[in-house]
Coordinates of N, CA and C in Angstrom, one line a residue:
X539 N -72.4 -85.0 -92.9 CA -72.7 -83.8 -93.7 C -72.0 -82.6 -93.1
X540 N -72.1 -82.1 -91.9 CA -71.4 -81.3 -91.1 C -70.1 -81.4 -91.6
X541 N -69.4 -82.4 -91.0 CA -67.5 -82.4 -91.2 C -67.3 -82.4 -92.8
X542 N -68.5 -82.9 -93.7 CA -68.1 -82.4 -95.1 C -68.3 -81.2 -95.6
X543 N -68.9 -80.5 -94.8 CA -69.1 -78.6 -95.1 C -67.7 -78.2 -94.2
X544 N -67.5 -78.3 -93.4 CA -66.4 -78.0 -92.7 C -65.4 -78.1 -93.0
X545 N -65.0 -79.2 -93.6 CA -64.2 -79.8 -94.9 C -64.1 -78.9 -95.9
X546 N -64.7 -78.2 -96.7 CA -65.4 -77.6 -97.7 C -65.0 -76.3 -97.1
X547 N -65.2 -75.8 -96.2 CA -64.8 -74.1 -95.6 C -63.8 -74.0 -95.2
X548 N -62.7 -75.0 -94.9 CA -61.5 -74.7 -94.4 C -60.7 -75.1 -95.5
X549 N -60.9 -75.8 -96.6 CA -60.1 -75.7 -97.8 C -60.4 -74.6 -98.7
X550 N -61.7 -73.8 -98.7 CA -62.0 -72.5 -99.8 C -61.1 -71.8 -98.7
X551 N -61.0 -71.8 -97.2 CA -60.7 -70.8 -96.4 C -58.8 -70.6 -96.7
X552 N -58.7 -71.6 -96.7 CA -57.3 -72.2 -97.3 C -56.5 -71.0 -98.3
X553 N -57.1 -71.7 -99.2 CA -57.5 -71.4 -100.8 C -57.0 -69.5 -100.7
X554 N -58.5 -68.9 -99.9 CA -58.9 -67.7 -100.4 C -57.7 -67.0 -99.5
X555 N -57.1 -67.7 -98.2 CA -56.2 -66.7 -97.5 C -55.4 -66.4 -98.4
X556 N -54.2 -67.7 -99.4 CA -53.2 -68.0 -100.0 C -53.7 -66.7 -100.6
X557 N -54.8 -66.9 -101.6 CA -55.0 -65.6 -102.7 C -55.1 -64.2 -102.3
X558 N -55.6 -64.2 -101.3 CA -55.5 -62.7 -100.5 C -53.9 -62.5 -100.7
X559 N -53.9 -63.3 -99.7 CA -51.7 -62.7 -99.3 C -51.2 -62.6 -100.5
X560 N -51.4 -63.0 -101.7 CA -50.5 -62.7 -102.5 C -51.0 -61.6 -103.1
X561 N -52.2 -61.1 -102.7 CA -52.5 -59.4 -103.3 C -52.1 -58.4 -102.1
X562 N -51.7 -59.1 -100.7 CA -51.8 -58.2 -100.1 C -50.8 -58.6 -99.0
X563 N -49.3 -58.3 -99.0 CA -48.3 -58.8 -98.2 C -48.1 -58.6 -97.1
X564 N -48.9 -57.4 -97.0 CA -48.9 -57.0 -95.1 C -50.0 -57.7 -94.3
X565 N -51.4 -58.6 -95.2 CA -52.0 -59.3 -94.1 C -51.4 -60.4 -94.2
X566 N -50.6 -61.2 -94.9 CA -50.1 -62.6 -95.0 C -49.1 -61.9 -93.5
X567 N -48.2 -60.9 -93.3 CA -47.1 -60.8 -92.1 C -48.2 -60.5 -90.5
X568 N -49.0 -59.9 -91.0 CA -50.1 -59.9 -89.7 C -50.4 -61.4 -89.2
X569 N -50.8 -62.4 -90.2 CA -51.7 -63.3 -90.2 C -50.4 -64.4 -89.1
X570 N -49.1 -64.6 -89.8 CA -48.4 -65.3 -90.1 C -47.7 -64.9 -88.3
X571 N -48.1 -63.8 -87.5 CA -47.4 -63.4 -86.4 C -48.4 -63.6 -85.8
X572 N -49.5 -63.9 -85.7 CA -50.7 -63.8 -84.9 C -51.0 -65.2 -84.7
X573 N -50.7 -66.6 -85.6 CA -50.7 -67.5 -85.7 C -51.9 -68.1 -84.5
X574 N -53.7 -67.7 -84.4 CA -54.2 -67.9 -83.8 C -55.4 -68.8 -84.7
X575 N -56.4 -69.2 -83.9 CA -57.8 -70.2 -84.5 C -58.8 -68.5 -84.9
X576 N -59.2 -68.9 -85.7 CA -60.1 -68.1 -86.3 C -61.3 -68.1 -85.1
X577 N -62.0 -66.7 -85.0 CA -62.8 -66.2 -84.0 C -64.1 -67.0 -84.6
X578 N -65.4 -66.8 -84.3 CA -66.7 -67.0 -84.6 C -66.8 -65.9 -85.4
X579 N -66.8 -65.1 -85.3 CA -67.1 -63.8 -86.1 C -66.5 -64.2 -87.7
X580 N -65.0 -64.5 -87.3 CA -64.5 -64.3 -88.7 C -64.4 -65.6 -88.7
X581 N -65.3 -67.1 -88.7 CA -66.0 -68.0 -88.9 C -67.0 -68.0 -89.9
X582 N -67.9 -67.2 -89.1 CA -69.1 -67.0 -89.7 C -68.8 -65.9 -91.3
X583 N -68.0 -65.0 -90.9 CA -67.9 -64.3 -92.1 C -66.8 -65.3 -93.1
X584 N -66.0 -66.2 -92.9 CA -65.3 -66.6 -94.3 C -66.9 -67.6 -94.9
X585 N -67.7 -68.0 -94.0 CA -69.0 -68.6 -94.6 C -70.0 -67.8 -95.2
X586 N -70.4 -67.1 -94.9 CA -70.9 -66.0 -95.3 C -70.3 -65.5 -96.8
X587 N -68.9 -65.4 -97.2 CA -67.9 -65.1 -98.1 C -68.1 -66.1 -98.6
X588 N -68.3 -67.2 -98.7 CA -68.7 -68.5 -99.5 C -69.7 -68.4 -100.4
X589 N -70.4 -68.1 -99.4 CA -71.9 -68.1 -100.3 C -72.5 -66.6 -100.9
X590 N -71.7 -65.6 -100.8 CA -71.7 -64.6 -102.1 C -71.1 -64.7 -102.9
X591 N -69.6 -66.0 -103.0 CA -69.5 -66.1 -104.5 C -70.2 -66.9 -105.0
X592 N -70.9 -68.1 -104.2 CA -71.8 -69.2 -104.9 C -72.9 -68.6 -105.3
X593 N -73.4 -67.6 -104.6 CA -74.6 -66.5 -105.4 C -74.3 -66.4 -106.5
X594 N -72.4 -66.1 -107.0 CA -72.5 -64.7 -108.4 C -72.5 -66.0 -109.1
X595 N -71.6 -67.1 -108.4 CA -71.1 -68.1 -109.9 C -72.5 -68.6 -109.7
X596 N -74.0 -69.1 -109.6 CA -74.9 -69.5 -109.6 C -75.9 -68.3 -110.4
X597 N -75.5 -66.9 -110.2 CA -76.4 -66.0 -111.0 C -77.4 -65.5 -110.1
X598 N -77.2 -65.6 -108.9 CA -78.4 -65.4 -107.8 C -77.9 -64.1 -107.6
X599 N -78.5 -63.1 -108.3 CA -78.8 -61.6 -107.7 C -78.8 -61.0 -106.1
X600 N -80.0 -61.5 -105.9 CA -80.7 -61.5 -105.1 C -79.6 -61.5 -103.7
X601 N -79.5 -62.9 -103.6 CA -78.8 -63.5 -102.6 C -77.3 -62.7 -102.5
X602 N -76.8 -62.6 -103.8 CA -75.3 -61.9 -103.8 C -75.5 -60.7 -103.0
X603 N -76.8 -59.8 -103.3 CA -76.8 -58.3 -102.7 C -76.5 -58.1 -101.3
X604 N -77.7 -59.5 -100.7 CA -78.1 -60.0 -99.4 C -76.6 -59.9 -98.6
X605 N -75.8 -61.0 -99.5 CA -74.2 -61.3 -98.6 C -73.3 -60.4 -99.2
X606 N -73.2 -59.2 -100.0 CA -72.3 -58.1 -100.1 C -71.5 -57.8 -98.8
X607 N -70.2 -57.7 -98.7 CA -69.5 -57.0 -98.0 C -68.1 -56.4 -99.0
X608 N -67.7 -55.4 -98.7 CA -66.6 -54.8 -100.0 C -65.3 -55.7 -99.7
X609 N -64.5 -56.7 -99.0 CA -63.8 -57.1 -98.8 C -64.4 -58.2 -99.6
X610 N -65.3 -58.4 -99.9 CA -65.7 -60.0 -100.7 C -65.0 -60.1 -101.7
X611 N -64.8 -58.7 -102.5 CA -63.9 -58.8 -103.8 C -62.7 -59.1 -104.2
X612 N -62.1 -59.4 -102.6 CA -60.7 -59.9 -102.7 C -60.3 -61.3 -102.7
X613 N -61.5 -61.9 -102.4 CA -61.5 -63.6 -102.7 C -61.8 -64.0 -104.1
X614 N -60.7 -65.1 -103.8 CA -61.2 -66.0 -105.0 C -62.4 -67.2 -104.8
X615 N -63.1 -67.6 -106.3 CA -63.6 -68.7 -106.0 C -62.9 -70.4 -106.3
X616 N -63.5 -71.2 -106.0 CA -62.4 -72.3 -106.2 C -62.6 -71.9 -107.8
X617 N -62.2 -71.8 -108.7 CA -62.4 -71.5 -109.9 C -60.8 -70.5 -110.2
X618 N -60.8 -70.1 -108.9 CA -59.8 -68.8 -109.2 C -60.2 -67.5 -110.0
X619 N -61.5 -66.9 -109.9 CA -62.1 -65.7 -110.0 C -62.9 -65.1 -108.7
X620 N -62.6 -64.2 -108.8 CA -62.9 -63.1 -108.0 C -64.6 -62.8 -108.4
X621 N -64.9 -62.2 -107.9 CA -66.6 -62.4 -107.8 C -66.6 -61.9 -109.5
X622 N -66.4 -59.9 -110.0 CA -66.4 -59.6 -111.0 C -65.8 -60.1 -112.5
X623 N -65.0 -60.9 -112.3 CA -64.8 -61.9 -113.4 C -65.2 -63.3 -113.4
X624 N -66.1 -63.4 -112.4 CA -67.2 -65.0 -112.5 C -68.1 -64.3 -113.1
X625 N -68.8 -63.2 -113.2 CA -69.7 -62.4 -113.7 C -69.4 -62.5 -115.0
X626 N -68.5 -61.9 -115.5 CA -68.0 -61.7 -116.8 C -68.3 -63.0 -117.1
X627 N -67.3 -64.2 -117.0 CA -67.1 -65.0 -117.7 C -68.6 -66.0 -118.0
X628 N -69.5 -65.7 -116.5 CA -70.8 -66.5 -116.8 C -71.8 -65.5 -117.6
X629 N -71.5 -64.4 -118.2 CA -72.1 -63.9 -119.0 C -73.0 -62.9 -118.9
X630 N -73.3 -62.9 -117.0 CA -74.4 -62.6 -116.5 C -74.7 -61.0 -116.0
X631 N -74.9 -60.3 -117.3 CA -75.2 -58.9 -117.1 C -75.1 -58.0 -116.3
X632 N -76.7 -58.6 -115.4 CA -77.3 -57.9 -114.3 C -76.2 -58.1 -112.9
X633 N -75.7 -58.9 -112.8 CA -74.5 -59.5 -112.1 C -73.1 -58.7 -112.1
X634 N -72.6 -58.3 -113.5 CA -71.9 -57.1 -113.6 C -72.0 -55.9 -113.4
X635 N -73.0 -55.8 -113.5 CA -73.8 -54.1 -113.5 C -74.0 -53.7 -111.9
X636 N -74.1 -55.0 -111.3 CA -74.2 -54.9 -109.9 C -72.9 -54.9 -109.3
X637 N -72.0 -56.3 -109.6 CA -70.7 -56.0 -109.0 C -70.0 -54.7 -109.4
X638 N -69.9 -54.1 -110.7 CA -69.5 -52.8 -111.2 C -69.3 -51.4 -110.1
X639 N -70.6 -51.1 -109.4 CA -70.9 -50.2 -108.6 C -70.2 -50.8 -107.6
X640 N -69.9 -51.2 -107.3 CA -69.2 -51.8 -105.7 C -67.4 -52.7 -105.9
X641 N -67.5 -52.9 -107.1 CA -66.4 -53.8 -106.7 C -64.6 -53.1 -107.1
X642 N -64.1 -54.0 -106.8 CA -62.5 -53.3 -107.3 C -62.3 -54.0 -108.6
X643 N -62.8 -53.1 -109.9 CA -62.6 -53.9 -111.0 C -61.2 -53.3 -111.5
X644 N -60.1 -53.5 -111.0 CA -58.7 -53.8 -111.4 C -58.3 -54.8 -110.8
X645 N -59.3 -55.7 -110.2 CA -58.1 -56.5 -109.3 C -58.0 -58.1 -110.1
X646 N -57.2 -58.4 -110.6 CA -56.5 -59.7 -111.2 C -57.2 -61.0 -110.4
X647 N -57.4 -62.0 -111.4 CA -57.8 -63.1 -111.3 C -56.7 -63.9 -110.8
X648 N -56.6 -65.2 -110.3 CA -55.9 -66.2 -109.9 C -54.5 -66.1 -111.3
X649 N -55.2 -66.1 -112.4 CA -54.3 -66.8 -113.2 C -53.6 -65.2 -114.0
X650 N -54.1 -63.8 -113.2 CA -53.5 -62.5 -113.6 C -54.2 -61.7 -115.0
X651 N -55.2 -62.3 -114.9 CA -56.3 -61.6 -116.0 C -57.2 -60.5 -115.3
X652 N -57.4 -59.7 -115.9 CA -58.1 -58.2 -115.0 C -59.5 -58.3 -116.0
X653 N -60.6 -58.2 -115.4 CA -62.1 -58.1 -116.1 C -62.2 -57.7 -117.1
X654 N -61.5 -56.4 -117.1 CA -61.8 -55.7 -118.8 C -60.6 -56.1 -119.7
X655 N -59.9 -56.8 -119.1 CA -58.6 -57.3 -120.5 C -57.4 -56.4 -120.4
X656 N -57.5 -55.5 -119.5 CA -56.9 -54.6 -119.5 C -55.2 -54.8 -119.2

């Protein structure tokens, strides 16, 4: 069960660096010079980052508020949305109204779609 969660966090972890760096080309040249094992800290926090988007795409309020951090908005989920367009697309109001106040709603989905259409 362990090495299958572990499994599971180092392919989203995969995943979400790939999507960062292509929004953000100065930490892909940081990352890419540094070529180190990820700390505990920033262990715990790509896990942590996991489970605030499983909050938004699950509709859990609650929980999402709980694991907020403002860098969260820059991940994708395996879905390829970013927390504010899993909101949108799942429909889920109170979940927009909340990412809204906090989030970067210009920032493009996997596939280059922006929340409001824009």
């Amino acid at each position: 069960m362990r090495s299958t969660l572990t499994s599971v966090l180092l392919t989203l972890l995969i995943f979400i660096a790939t999507s960062t760096f292509a929004q953000n080309p100065e930490a892909a040249d940081i990352t890419k010079s540094q070529n180190k094992k990820l700390t505990r800290y920033e262990e715990t926090d790509l896990q942590q980052q996991a489970e605030f988007l499983i909050a938004v795409q699950s509709g859990n309020l609650e929980a999402a508020k709980d694991k907020f951090k403002p860098h969260y908005f820059y991940a994708f989920d395996d879905g390829g949305e970013n927390a504010l367009t899993r909101a949108i697309k799942n429909n889920d109001e109170e979940m927009v109204q909340f990412l809204e106040e906090k989030a970067v709603i210009n920032l493009a989905n996997a596939e280059g779609e922006l929340p409001y259409g824009r």
